[in-house]
Coordinates of C-alpha atoms in Angstrom, one line a residue:
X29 CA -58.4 156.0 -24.5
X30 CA -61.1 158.8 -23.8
X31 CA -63.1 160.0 -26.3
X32 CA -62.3 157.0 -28.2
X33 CA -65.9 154.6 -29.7
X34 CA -65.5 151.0 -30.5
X35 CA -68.0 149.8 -32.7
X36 CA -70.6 146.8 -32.0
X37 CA -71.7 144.8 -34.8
X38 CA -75.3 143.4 -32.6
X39 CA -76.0 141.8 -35.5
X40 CA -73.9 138.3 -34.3
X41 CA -76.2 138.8 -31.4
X42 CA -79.5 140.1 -31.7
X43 CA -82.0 140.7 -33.7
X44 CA -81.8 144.0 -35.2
X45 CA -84.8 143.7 -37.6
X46 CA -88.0 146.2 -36.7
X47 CA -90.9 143.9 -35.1
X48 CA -94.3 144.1 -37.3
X49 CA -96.6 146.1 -35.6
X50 CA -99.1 142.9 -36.1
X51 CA -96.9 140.2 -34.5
X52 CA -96.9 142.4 -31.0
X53 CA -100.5 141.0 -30.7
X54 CA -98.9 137.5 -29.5
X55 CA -98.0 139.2 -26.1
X56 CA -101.3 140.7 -25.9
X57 CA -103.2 137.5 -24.1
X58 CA -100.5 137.2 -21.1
X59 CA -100.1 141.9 -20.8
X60 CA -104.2 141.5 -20.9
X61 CA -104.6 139.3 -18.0
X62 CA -101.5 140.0 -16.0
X63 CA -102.6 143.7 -16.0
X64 CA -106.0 142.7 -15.8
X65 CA -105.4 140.4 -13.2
X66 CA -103.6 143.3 -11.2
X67 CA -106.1 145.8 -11.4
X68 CA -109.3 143.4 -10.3
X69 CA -107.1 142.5 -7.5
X70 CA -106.4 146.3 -6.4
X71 CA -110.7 147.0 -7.0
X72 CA -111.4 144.1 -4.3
X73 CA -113.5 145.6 -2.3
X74 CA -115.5 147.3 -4.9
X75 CA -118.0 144.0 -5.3
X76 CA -120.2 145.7 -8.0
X77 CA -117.9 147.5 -10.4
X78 CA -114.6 144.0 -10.4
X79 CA -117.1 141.5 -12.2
X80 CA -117.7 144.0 -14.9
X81 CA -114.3 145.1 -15.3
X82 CA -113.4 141.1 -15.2
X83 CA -115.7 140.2 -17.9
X84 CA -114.6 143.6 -20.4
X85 CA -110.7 142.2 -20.3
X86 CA -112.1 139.0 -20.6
X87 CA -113.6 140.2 -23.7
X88 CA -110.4 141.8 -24.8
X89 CA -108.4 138.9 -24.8
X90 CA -111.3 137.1 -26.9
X91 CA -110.5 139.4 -29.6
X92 CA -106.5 140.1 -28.8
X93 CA -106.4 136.3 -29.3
X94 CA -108.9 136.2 -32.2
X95 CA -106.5 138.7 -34.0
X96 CA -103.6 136.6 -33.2
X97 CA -105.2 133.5 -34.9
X98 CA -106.2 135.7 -38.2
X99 CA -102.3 137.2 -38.0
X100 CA -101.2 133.6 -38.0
X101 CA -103.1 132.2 -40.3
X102 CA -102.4 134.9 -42.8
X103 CA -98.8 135.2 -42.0
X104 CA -97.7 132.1 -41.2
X105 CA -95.8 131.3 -37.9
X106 CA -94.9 134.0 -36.3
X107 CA -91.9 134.6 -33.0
X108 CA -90.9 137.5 -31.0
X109 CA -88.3 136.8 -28.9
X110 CA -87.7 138.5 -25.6
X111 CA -84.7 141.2 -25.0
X112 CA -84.2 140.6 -29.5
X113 CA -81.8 138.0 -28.4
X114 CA -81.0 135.5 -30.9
X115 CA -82.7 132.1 -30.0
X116 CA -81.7 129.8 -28.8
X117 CA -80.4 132.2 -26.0
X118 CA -83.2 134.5 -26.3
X119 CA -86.5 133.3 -24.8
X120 CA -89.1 132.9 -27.5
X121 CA -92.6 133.3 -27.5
X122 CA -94.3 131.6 -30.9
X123 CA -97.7 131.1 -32.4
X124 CA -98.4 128.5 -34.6
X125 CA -101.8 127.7 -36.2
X126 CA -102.3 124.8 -33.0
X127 CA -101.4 127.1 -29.9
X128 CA -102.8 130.1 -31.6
X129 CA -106.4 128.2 -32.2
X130 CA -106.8 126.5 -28.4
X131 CA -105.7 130.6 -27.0
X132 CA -108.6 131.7 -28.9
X133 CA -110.9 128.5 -27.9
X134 CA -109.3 128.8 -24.4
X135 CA -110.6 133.0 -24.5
X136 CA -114.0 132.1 -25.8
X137 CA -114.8 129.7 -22.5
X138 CA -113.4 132.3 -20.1
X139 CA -115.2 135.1 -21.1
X140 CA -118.4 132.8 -21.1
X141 CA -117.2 131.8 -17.6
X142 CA -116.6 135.2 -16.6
X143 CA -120.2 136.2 -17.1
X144 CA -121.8 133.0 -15.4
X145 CA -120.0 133.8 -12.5
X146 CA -121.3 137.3 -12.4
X147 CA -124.5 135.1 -11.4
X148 CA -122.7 132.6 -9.7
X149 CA -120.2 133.8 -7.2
X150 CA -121.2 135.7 -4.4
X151 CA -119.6 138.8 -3.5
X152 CA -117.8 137.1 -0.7
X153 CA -116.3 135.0 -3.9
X154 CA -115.2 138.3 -6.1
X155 CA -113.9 140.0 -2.9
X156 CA -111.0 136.8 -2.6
X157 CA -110.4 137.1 -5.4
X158 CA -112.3 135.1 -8.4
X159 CA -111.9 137.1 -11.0
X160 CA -108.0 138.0 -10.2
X161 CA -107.3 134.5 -10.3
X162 CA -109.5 133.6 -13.1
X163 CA -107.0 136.4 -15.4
X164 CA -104.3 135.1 -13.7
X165 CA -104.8 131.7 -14.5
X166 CA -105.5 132.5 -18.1
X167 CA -102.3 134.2 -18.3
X168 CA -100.7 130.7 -17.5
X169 CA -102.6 128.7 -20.0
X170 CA -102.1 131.4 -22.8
X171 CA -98.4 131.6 -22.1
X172 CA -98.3 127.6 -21.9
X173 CA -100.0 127.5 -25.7
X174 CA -97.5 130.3 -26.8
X175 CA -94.2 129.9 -25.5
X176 CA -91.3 127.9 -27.2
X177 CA -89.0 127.4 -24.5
X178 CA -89.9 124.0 -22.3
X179 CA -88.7 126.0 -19.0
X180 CA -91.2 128.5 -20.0
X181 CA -93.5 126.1 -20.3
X182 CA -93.0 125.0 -17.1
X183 CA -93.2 128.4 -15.7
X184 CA -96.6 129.3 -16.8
X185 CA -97.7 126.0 -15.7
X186 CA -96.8 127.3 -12.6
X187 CA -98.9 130.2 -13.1
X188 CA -102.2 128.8 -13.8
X189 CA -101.8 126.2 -11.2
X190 CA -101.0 128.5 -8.5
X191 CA -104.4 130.5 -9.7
X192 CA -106.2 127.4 -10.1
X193 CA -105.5 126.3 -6.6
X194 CA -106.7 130.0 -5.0
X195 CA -109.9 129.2 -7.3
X196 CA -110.7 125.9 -6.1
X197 CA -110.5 126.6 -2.1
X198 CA -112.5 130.0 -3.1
X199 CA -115.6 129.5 -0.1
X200 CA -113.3 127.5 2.2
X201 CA -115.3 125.0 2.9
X202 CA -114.5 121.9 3.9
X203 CA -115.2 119.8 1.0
X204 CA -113.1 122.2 -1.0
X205 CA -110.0 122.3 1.1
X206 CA -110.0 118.1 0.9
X207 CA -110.5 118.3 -2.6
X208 CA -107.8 120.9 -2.9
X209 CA -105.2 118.8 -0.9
X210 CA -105.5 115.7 -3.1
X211 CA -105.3 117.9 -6.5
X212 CA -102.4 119.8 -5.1
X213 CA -100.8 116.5 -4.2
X214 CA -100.9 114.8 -6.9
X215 CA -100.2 118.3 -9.6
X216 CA -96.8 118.6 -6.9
X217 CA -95.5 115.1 -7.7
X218 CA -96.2 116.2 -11.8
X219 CA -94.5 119.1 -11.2
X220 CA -91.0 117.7 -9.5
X221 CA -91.1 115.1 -12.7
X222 CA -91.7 117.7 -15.3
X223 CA -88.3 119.8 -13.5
X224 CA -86.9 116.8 -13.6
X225 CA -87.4 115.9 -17.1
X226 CA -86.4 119.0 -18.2
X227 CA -83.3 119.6 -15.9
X228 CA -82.1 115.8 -17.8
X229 CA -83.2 117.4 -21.2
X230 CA -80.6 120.2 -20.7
X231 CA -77.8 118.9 -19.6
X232 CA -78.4 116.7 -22.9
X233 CA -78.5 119.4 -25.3
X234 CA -77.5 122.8 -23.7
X235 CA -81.0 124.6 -24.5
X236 CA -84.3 124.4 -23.9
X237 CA -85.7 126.2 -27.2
X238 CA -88.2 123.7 -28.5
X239 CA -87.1 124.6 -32.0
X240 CA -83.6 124.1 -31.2
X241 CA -84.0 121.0 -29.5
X242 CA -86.0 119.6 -32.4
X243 CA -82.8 120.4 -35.0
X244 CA -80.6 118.6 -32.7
X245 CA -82.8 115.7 -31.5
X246 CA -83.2 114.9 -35.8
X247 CA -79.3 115.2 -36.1
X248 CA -78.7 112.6 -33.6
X249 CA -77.4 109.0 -34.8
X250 CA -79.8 107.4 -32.3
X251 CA -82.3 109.5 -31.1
X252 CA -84.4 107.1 -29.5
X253 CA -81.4 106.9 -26.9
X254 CA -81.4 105.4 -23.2
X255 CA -81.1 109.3 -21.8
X256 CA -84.0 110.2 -24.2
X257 CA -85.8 107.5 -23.5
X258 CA -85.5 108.3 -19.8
X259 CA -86.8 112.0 -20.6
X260 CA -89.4 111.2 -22.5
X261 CA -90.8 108.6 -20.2
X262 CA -90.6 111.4 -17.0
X263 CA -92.3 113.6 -20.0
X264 CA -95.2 111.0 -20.0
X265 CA -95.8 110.4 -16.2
X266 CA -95.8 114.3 -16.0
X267 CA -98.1 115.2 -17.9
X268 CA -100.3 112.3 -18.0
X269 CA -100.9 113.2 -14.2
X270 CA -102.1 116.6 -15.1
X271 CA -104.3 115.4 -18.2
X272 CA -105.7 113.3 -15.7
X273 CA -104.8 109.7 -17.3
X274 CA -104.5 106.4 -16.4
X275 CA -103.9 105.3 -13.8
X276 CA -103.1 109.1 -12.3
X277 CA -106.3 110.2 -12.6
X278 CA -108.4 109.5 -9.2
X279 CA -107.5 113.2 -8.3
X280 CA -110.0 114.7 -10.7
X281 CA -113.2 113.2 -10.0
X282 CA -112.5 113.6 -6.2
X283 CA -111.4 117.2 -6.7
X284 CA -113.6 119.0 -9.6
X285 CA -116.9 118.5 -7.5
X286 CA -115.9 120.6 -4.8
X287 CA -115.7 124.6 -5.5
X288 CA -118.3 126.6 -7.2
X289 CA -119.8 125.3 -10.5
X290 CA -118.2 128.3 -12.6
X291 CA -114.8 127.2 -11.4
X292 CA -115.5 123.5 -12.4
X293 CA -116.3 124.5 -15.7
X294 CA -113.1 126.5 -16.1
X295 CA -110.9 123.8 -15.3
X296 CA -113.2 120.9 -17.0
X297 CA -112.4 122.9 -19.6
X298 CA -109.2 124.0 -20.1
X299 CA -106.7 122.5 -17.3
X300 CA -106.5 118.9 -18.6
X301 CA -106.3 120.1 -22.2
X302 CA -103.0 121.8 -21.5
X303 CA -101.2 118.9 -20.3
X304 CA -102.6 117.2 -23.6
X305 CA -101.3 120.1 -25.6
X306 CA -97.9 119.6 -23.5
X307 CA -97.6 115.9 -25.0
X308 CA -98.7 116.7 -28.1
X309 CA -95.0 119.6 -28.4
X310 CA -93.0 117.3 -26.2
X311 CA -94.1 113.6 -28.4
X312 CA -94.3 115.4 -31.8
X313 CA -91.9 118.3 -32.2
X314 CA -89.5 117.6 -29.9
X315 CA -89.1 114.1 -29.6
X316 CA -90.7 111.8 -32.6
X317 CA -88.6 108.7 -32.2
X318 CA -89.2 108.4 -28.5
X319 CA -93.0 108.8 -29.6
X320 CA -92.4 105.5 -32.0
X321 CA -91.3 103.1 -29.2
X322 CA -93.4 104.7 -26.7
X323 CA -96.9 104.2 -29.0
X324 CA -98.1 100.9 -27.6
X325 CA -97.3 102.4 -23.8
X326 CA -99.5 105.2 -24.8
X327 CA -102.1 103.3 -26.5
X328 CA -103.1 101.4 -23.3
X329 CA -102.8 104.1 -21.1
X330 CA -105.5 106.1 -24.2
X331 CA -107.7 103.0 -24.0
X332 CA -108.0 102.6 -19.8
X333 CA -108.4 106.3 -19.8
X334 CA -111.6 106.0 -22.0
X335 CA -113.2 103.1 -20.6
X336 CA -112.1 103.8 -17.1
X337 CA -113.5 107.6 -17.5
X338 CA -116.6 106.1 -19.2
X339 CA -117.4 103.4 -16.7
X340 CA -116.8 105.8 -13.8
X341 CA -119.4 107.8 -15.4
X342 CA -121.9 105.1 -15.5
X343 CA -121.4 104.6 -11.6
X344 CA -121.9 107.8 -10.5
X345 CA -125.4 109.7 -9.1
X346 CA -123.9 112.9 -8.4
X347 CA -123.9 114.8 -12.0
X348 CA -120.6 117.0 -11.1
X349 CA -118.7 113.8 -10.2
X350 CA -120.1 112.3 -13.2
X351 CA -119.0 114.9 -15.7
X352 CA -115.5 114.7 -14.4
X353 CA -115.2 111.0 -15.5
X354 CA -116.2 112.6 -18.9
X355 CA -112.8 115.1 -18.6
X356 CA -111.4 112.0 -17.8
X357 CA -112.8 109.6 -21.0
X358 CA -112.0 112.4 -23.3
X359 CA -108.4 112.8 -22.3
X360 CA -108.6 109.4 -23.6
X361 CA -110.1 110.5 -26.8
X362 CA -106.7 112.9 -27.2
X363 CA -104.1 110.1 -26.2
X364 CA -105.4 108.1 -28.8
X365 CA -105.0 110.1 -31.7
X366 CA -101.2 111.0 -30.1
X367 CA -100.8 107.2 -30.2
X368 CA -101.9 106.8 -33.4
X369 CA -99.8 109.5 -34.8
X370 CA -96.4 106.9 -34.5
X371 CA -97.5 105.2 -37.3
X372 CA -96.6 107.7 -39.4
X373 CA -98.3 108.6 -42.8
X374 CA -101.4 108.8 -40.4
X375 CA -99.8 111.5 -37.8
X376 CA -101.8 114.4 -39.5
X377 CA -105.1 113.3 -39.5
X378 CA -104.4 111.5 -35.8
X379 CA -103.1 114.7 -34.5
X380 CA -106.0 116.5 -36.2
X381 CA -108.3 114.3 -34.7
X382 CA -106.9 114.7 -31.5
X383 CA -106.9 118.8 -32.2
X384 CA -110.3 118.8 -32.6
X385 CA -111.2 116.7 -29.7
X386 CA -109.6 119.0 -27.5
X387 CA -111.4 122.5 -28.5
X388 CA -115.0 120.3 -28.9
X389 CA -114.1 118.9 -25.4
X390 CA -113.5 122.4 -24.0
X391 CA -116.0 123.9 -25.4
X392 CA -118.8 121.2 -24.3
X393 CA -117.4 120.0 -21.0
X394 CA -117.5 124.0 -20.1
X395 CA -120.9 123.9 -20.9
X396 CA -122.0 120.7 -19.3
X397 CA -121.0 122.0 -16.0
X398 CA -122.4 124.9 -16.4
X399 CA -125.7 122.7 -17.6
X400 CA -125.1 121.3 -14.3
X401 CA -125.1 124.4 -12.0
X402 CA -128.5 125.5 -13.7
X403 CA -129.9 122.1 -13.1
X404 CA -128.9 122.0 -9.3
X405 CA -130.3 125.9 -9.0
X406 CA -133.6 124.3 -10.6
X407 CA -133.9 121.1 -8.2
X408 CA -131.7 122.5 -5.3
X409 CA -129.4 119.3 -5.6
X410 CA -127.0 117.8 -8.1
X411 CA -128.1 114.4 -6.6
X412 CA -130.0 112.6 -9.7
X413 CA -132.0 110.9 -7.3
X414 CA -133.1 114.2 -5.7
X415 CA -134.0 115.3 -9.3
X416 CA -136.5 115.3 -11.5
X417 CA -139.6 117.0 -13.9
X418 CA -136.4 119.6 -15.3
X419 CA -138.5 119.2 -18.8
X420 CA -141.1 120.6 -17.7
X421 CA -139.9 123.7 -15.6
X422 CA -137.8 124.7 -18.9
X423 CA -138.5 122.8 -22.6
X424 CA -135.6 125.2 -23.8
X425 CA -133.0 124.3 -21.6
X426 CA -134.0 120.5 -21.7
X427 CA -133.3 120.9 -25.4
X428 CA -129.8 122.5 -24.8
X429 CA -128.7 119.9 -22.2
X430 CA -129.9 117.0 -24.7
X431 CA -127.8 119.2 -28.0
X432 CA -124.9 118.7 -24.9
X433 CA -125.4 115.2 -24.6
X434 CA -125.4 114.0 -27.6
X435 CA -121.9 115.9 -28.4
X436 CA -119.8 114.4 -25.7
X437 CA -121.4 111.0 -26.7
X438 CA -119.7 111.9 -30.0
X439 CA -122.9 112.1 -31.8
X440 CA -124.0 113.5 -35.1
X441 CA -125.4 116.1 -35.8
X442 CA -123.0 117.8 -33.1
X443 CA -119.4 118.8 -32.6
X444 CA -118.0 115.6 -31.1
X445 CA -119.1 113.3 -34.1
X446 CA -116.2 114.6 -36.4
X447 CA -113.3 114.3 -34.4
X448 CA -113.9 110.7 -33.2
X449 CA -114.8 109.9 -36.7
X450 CA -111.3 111.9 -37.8
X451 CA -109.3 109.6 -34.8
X452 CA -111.1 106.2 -35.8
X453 CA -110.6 106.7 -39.4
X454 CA -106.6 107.2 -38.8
X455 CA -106.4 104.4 -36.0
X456 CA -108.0 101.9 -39.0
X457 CA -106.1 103.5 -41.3
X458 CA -103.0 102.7 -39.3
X459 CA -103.9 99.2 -38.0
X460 CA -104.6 100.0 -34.7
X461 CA -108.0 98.3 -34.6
X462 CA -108.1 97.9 -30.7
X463 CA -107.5 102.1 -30.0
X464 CA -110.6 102.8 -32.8
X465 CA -112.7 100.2 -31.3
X466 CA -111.9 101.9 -27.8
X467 CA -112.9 104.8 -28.6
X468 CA -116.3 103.4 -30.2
X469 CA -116.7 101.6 -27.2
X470 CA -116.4 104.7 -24.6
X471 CA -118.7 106.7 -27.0
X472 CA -121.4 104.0 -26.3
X473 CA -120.8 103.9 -22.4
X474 CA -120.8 107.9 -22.6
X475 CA -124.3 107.5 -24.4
X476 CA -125.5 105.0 -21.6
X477 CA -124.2 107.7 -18.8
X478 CA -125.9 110.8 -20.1
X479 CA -129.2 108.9 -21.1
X480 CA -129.4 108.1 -17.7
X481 CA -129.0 111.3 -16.6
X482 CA -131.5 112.7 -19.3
X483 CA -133.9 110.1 -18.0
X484 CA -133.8 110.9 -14.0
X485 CA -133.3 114.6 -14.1
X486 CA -135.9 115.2 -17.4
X487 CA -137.9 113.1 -18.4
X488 CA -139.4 111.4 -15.0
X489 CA -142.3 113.4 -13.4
X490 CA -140.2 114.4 -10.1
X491 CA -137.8 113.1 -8.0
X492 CA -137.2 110.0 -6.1
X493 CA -139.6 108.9 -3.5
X494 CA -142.4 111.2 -4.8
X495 CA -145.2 110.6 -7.2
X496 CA -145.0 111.5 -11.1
X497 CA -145.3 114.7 -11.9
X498 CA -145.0 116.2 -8.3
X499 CA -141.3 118.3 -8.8
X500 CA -139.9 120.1 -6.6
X501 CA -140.7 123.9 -7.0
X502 CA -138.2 126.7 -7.3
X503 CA -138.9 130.2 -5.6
X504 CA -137.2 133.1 -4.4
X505 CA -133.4 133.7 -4.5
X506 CA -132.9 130.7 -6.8
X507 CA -135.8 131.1 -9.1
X508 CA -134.6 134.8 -9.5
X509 CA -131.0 133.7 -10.2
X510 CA -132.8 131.4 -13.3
X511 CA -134.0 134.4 -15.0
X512 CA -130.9 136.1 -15.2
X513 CA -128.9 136.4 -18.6
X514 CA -125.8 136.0 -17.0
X515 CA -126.5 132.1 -16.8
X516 CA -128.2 131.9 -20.5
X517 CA -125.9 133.9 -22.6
X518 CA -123.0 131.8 -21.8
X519 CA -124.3 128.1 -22.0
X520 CA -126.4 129.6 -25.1
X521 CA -123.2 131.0 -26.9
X522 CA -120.9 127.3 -26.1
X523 CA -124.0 125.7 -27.3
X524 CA -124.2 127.5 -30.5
X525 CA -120.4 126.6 -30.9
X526 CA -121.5 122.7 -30.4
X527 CA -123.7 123.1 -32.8
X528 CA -121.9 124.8 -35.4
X529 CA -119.1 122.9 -35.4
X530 CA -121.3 120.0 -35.6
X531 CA -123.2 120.9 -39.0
X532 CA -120.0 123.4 -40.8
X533 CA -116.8 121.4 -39.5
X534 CA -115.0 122.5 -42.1
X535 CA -113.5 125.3 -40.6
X536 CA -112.2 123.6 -37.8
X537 CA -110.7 120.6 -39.4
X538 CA -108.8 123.0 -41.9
X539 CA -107.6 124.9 -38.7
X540 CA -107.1 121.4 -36.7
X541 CA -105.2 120.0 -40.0
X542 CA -102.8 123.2 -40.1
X543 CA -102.4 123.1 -36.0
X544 CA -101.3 119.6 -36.9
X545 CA -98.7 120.1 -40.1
X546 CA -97.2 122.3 -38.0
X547 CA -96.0 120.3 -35.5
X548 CA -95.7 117.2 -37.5
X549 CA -93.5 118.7 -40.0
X550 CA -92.2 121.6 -38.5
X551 CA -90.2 123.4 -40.6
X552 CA -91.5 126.3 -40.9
X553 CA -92.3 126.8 -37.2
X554 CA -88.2 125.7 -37.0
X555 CA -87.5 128.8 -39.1
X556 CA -89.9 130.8 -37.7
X557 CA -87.9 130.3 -34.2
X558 CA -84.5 129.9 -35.5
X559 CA -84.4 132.1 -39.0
X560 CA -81.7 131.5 -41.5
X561 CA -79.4 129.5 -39.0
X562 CA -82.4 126.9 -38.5

């Protein structure tokens, strides 16, 4: 009839409750680098004025994400759910005290990589686009630590892999474009399993919320099931091939060497650490039965990752293929303490073990390579045989690469000590002698591999061939590039980090402990997601 009003009553739909004007800041990281990412791109052309402009929204997702962290912490777990829907049909975006800490971690190394590459990449580099695709592919690892939807996760996988690959061919050089095909290969097949997995995983269950999933999955009479089993093993493959594990790994050390340092460093950094993060949701939350029967698969695959990575790093002379063996070792570090976390009353501290290992690992594997971009600007190769007498040329910086090498050897005083001592005590604790031993054993190998490199680049007079003492000099562009800030600050800030978290770890196993509870025993991220119907 006209005129006539029927009234609605959203509240069986949607979520009619006013949003705190604090939780909008877990949005902030992805509108930050989307629009950042947008406006870089339209500024091109204008070489001089995109780095800066890069490096301020850079800084402004440091403390956007820095915010989110203390919101979280204070406030608990916090969701905003797209369009007010009510999950699970709503699309949810959540931040919990684990993808809240490795956003902020994640922000720290791309600012620092930001301003090395104001030193680093040419302005041929910014004009293609580096610091487009650097925001862009932040936007794509800050949705994948946020978002509580699986597809969504898949999405912004997406995301920073389509940014990572303009990234890696950024120079087009030959090298690059060969490295490129062989990580595009090999992230493609991940990719198709991942769809697949989660394509299985819905017709299962009829949603994709991870919150909703994990209600369901617990109210199952057997849910370690043939179709689960089936999903969690495509899970596995997945995202073991973009962690870089065993035996799906050969694609990182043939790949990372190839574009500039600064983009090395990013994805050393942070790429591999997402697929871990991805297991870590998909193994604890979602699925912790299929994690039980799965354990022993894990822990081998954990233990050839370490001592593969390890040994590969023994072998090598070239220090930027070397250091991706390291990515490759510490992955192993993290698939460990997931394995470990099936026994049970030890999942906490293997989880926070595993926790910390992943923001020591991005935070000193950043810095490694960008160690490793200084050293071959000194000695005008990243050959070790073509190095030599770095001590001398700079006592400072041989300190900092040593503080470097003696945390991703995993030892004391620095930041890797504590989170290989946190994963060894829980795999004793647990009776899984053989994963504790492994990862005593790759911290030993890892000793051997940067002593050596400490001992050709450092300490010998000069390179090979030439007599002691007689290094190789560096002058004009390269010696100018050596006395910019741009290359110190950075290194000199992740060092500081290394160091911190080295001597005053408490702060980061509290925060790696509560990233851990929350997916271990997640209610209250479940009710968080859900509310009063979870």
């Amino acid at each position: 009839m006209a005129g006539s009003s029927v009234s609605v009553d959203y509240a069986e739909a949607m979520i009619t409750t006013p949003i705190a004007a604090g939780d909008w800041l877990i949005v902030a990281p992805s509108l930050i680098t989307m629009v950042g990412g947008a406006l870089c791109l339209m500024l091109r052309k204008n070489t001089d004025l995109q780095p800066k402009l890069g490096v301020f929204l850079l800084g402004l997702l440091v403390l956007a994400s820095l915010g989110l962290l203390i919101r979280v912490l204070d406030q608990g777990v916090i969701t905003m759910v797209m369009g007010n829907w009510l999950p699970p049909f709503g699309i949810a975006v959540t931040a919990d005290p684990l993808g809240a800490t490795l956003t902020f971690i994640g922000s720290v190394v791309a600012f620092c990589a930001g301003v090395f590459a104001m030193q680093t990449v040419s302005s041929s580099g910014r004009r293609y686009g580096f610091y487009p695709f650097l925001l862009l592919l932040m936007t794509g690892v800050c949705g994948s630590f946020l978002t509580a939807d699986v597809f969504n996760l898949y999405v912004w996988f997406e995301v920073l892999l389509i940014s990572s690959y303009g990234l890696l061919i950024l120079g087009n050089e030959r090298i690059q474009l060969d490295g490129a095909v062989k990580y595009g290969v090999l992230n493609l097949v991940g990719t198709n399993l991942f769809l697949i997995a989660t394509g299985l995983l819905y017709g299962i269950f009829g949603t994709l919320n991870m919150a909703d999933i994990a209600v369901k999955v617990d109210a199952l009479d057997n849910p370690a099931s043939g179709a689960l089993a089936t999903v969690a093993a495509l899970y596995f493959l997945a995202f073991a091939m973009k962690a870089a594990a065993f035996p799906v790994n050969f694609w990182l050390p043939a790949s990372y060497h190839t574009p500039n340092i600064v983009v090395s460093a990013v994805f050393a950094g942070l790429l591999t650490k997402v697929g871990v993060y991805a297991l870590i949701r998909i193994f604890v939350l979602i699925l912790p039965a299929s994690l039980e029967y799965m354990a022993d698969v894990i822990g081998i695959v954990a233990i050839a990752t370490l001592i593969t990575g390890a040994l590969g790093a023994l072998a090598q002379s070239e220090i930027r293929r070397l250091l991706g063996y390291l990515v490759i070792a510490g992955i192993g570090s993290m698939l460990a303490g997931l394995a470990i976390a099936s026994s049970g009353t030890q999942a906490t501290l293997a989880i926070s073990g595993a926790i910390f290992y992943a923001v020591h690992s991005i935070i000193v594997m950043t810095a490694l390579y960008m160690a490793a971009g200084i050293m071959g600007m000194m000695g005008s190769s990243f050959n070790l045989r073509e190095l030599g007498g770095l001590y001398h040329k700079s006592v400072a910086f041989a300190g900092v690469f040593l503080v470097l090498a003696f945390a991703v050897s995993g030892l004391p005083p620095f930041s890797g000590f504590w989170p290989k001592v946190m994963l060894v005590d829980a795999a004793f604790q647990g009776g899984r002698f053989w994963l504790g031993a492994a990862i005593l054993v790759s911290g030993f190998l890892t000793t051997l591999a940067m002593g050596r490199v400490w001992i050709y680049a450092f300490w010998r007079g000069g390179p090979e061939g030439t007599a002691d003492g007689q290094s190789v000099d560096v002058t004009g562009a390269a010696e100018g590039q050596l006395s910019s800030g741009a290359l110190w600050l950075p290194l000199g800030v992740l060092t500081a980090l290394v160091i911190y978290f080295g001597l005053q770890p408490e702060w980061m196993i509290e925060l790696a402990t509560q990233g851990a509870s929350s997916v271990v025993d997640p209610f209250g991220y479940i009710r968080s997601v859900l509310g009063e119907q979870g």
